Short mmCIF file of C-alpha atoms in Angstrom, two decimals:
data_model
loop_
_atom_site.label_atom_id
_atom_site.label_comp_id
_atom_site.label_asym_id
_atom_site.label_seq_id
_atom_site.Cartn_x
_atom_site.Cartn_y
_atom_site.Cartn_z
CA GLN A 954 -12.38 13.68 -1.37
CA VAL A 955 -9.15 11.93 -2.17
CA GLN A 956 -8.51 10.18 -5.47
CA LEU A 957 -5.96 7.38 -5.61
CA VAL A 958 -4.57 5.85 -8.77
CA GLU A 959 -2.24 2.84 -8.63
CA SER A 960 0.20 1.79 -11.32
CA GLY A 961 3.23 -0.43 -11.75
CA GLY A 962 1.75 -3.88 -11.53
CA GLY A 963 2.63 -6.65 -13.95
CA LEU A 964 4.06 -10.11 -14.43
CA VAL A 965 7.41 -10.97 -12.89
CA GLN A 966 9.35 -14.13 -12.16
CA ALA A 967 9.93 -15.32 -8.62
CA GLY A 968 12.87 -13.50 -7.09
CA GLY A 969 12.23 -10.41 -9.18
CA SER A 970 11.17 -6.90 -8.23
CA LEU A 971 8.38 -4.45 -8.97
CA ARG A 972 7.62 -0.95 -7.78
CA LEU A 973 4.02 0.10 -7.34
CA SER A 974 2.99 3.73 -7.34
CA CYS A 975 -0.08 5.40 -5.87
CA ALA A 976 -0.72 8.94 -7.06
CA ALA A 977 -2.98 10.92 -4.74
CA SER A 978 -5.00 14.02 -5.51
CA GLY A 979 -7.83 16.05 -4.06
CA ARG A 980 -6.54 16.95 -0.61
CA THR A 981 -3.36 17.51 1.24
CA LEU A 982 -2.28 14.26 2.83
CA SER A 983 -0.09 15.62 5.60
CA ARG A 984 -2.33 14.18 8.33
CA TYR A 985 -3.14 10.93 6.54
CA SER A 986 -1.74 7.46 6.74
CA MET A 987 -1.39 5.60 3.48
CA GLY A 988 -1.65 1.87 3.21
CA TRP A 989 -1.14 -0.92 0.72
CA PHE A 990 -3.41 -3.95 0.82
CA ARG A 991 -3.67 -6.97 -1.43
CA GLN A 992 -6.30 -9.53 -2.31
CA ALA A 993 -5.57 -12.89 -3.89
CA PRO A 994 -8.30 -14.92 -5.64
CA GLY A 995 -10.56 -16.59 -3.12
CA LYS A 996 -8.93 -14.84 -0.17
CA GLU A 997 -9.76 -11.86 1.99
CA ARG A 998 -8.03 -8.56 1.49
CA GLU A 999 -4.95 -8.32 3.69
CA PHE A 1000 -2.74 -5.54 5.01
CA VAL A 1001 0.70 -5.19 3.44
CA ALA A 1002 2.26 -1.92 4.59
CA ALA A 1003 1.46 1.58 5.78
CA ILE A 1004 3.19 4.92 6.17
CA ARG A 1005 2.35 8.09 8.09
CA TRP A 1006 2.62 10.84 5.55
CA SER A 1007 3.79 13.55 7.93
CA VAL A 1008 6.68 11.75 9.61
CA GLY A 1009 7.34 8.77 7.36
CA THR A 1010 7.02 6.07 10.01
CA THR A 1011 6.16 2.69 8.56
CA ARG A 1012 4.48 -0.57 9.43
CA TYR A 1013 4.61 -3.92 7.62
CA SER A 1014 2.93 -7.27 7.73
CA ASP A 1015 5.17 -10.12 8.79
CA SER A 1016 4.82 -11.76 5.39
CA VAL A 1017 6.53 -8.88 3.56
CA LYS A 1018 8.85 -7.45 6.21
CA GLY A 1019 12.40 -7.27 4.89
CA ARG A 1020 11.30 -7.65 1.26
CA PHE A 1021 8.92 -4.72 0.67
CA THR A 1022 9.51 -1.04 1.36
CA ILE A 1023 6.86 1.66 1.51
CA SER A 1024 7.85 5.27 0.91
CA ARG A 1025 6.36 8.60 -0.14
CA ASP A 1026 7.34 11.57 -2.26
CA ASN A 1027 5.84 14.76 -0.90
CA ALA A 1028 6.50 16.77 -4.03
CA LYS A 1029 4.73 14.23 -6.24
CA ASN A 1030 2.01 13.36 -3.71
CA THR A 1031 2.80 9.73 -4.43
CA VAL A 1032 3.28 6.63 -2.31
CA TYR A 1033 5.43 3.75 -3.48
CA LEU A 1034 5.70 0.09 -2.65
CA GLN A 1035 9.04 -1.38 -3.64
CA MET A 1036 8.69 -5.15 -3.78
CA ASN A 1037 11.83 -7.29 -3.88
CA SER A 1038 12.42 -11.04 -3.71
CA LEU A 1039 8.90 -11.63 -4.94
CA LYS A 1040 7.27 -15.00 -4.37
CA PRO A 1041 4.36 -16.68 -6.15
CA GLU A 1042 2.29 -16.19 -2.99
CA ASP A 1043 2.63 -12.42 -3.47
CA THR A 1044 0.34 -12.73 -6.48
CA ALA A 1045 -2.71 -10.54 -5.88
CA VAL A 1046 -4.46 -7.33 -6.77
CA TYR A 1047 -2.73 -4.58 -4.82
CA TYR A 1048 -4.71 -1.62 -3.54
CA CYS A 1049 -3.63 1.75 -2.23
CA ALA A 1050 -5.72 3.28 0.54
CA ALA A 1051 -5.84 6.45 2.65
CA ASP A 1052 -6.79 6.76 6.31
CA SER A 1053 -7.84 10.31 7.17
CA LEU A 1054 -7.55 9.89 10.94
CA SER A 1055 -4.30 10.88 12.56
CA ARG A 1056 -3.74 7.69 14.55
CA VAL A 1057 -0.81 7.10 16.85
CA LEU A 1058 -0.45 3.58 15.45
CA MET A 1059 -1.30 3.02 11.80
CA THR A 1060 -4.18 0.65 11.41
CA THR A 1061 -4.05 -2.66 9.55
CA ARG A 1062 -7.83 -2.91 9.25
CA ASP A 1063 -9.10 -2.21 5.74
CA SER A 1064 -12.44 -1.02 7.15
CA GLU A 1065 -10.70 1.94 8.74
CA TYR A 1066 -9.34 3.33 5.48
CA ASP A 1067 -11.56 5.95 3.87
CA TYR A 1068 -10.36 6.09 0.27
CA TRP A 1069 -9.26 3.37 -2.14
CA GLY A 1070 -7.69 3.09 -5.52
CA GLN A 1071 -8.88 0.77 -8.26
CA GLY A 1072 -6.11 -1.78 -7.74
CA THR A 1073 -3.26 -3.09 -9.84
CA GLN A 1074 -2.55 -6.74 -10.62
CA VAL A 1075 0.75 -8.30 -9.56
CA THR A 1076 1.48 -11.80 -10.82
CA VAL A 1077 4.60 -13.70 -9.75
CA SER A 1078 5.42 -16.80 -11.75
CA SER A 1079 7.40 -19.70 -10.31
#
């Protein structure tokens, strides 16, 4: 079992920044990929970013590429999502997830992630 706890959400004005954290516990994550997803009201959950824990390679959705950065801290067993130049359309509940399969290409499908956090709200005002 892997437990994931997100933090760092909040209210920010358009153009501002936030950093989300996802603290992981329960198992070593060296073979996992970690992902961030988001879900806005009335919309389906969508992929935001992912990182392979062992080598640090990353993948982003087109909507956040160049504005968001995913990273991890091995010592703290924590994954981060640095969000810059935030837009009102970034408003959503953000979820951290863990994929236990060691895939060559990190998946963007939420159904293929095994463990999920409870989510943290991000609201961007215009």
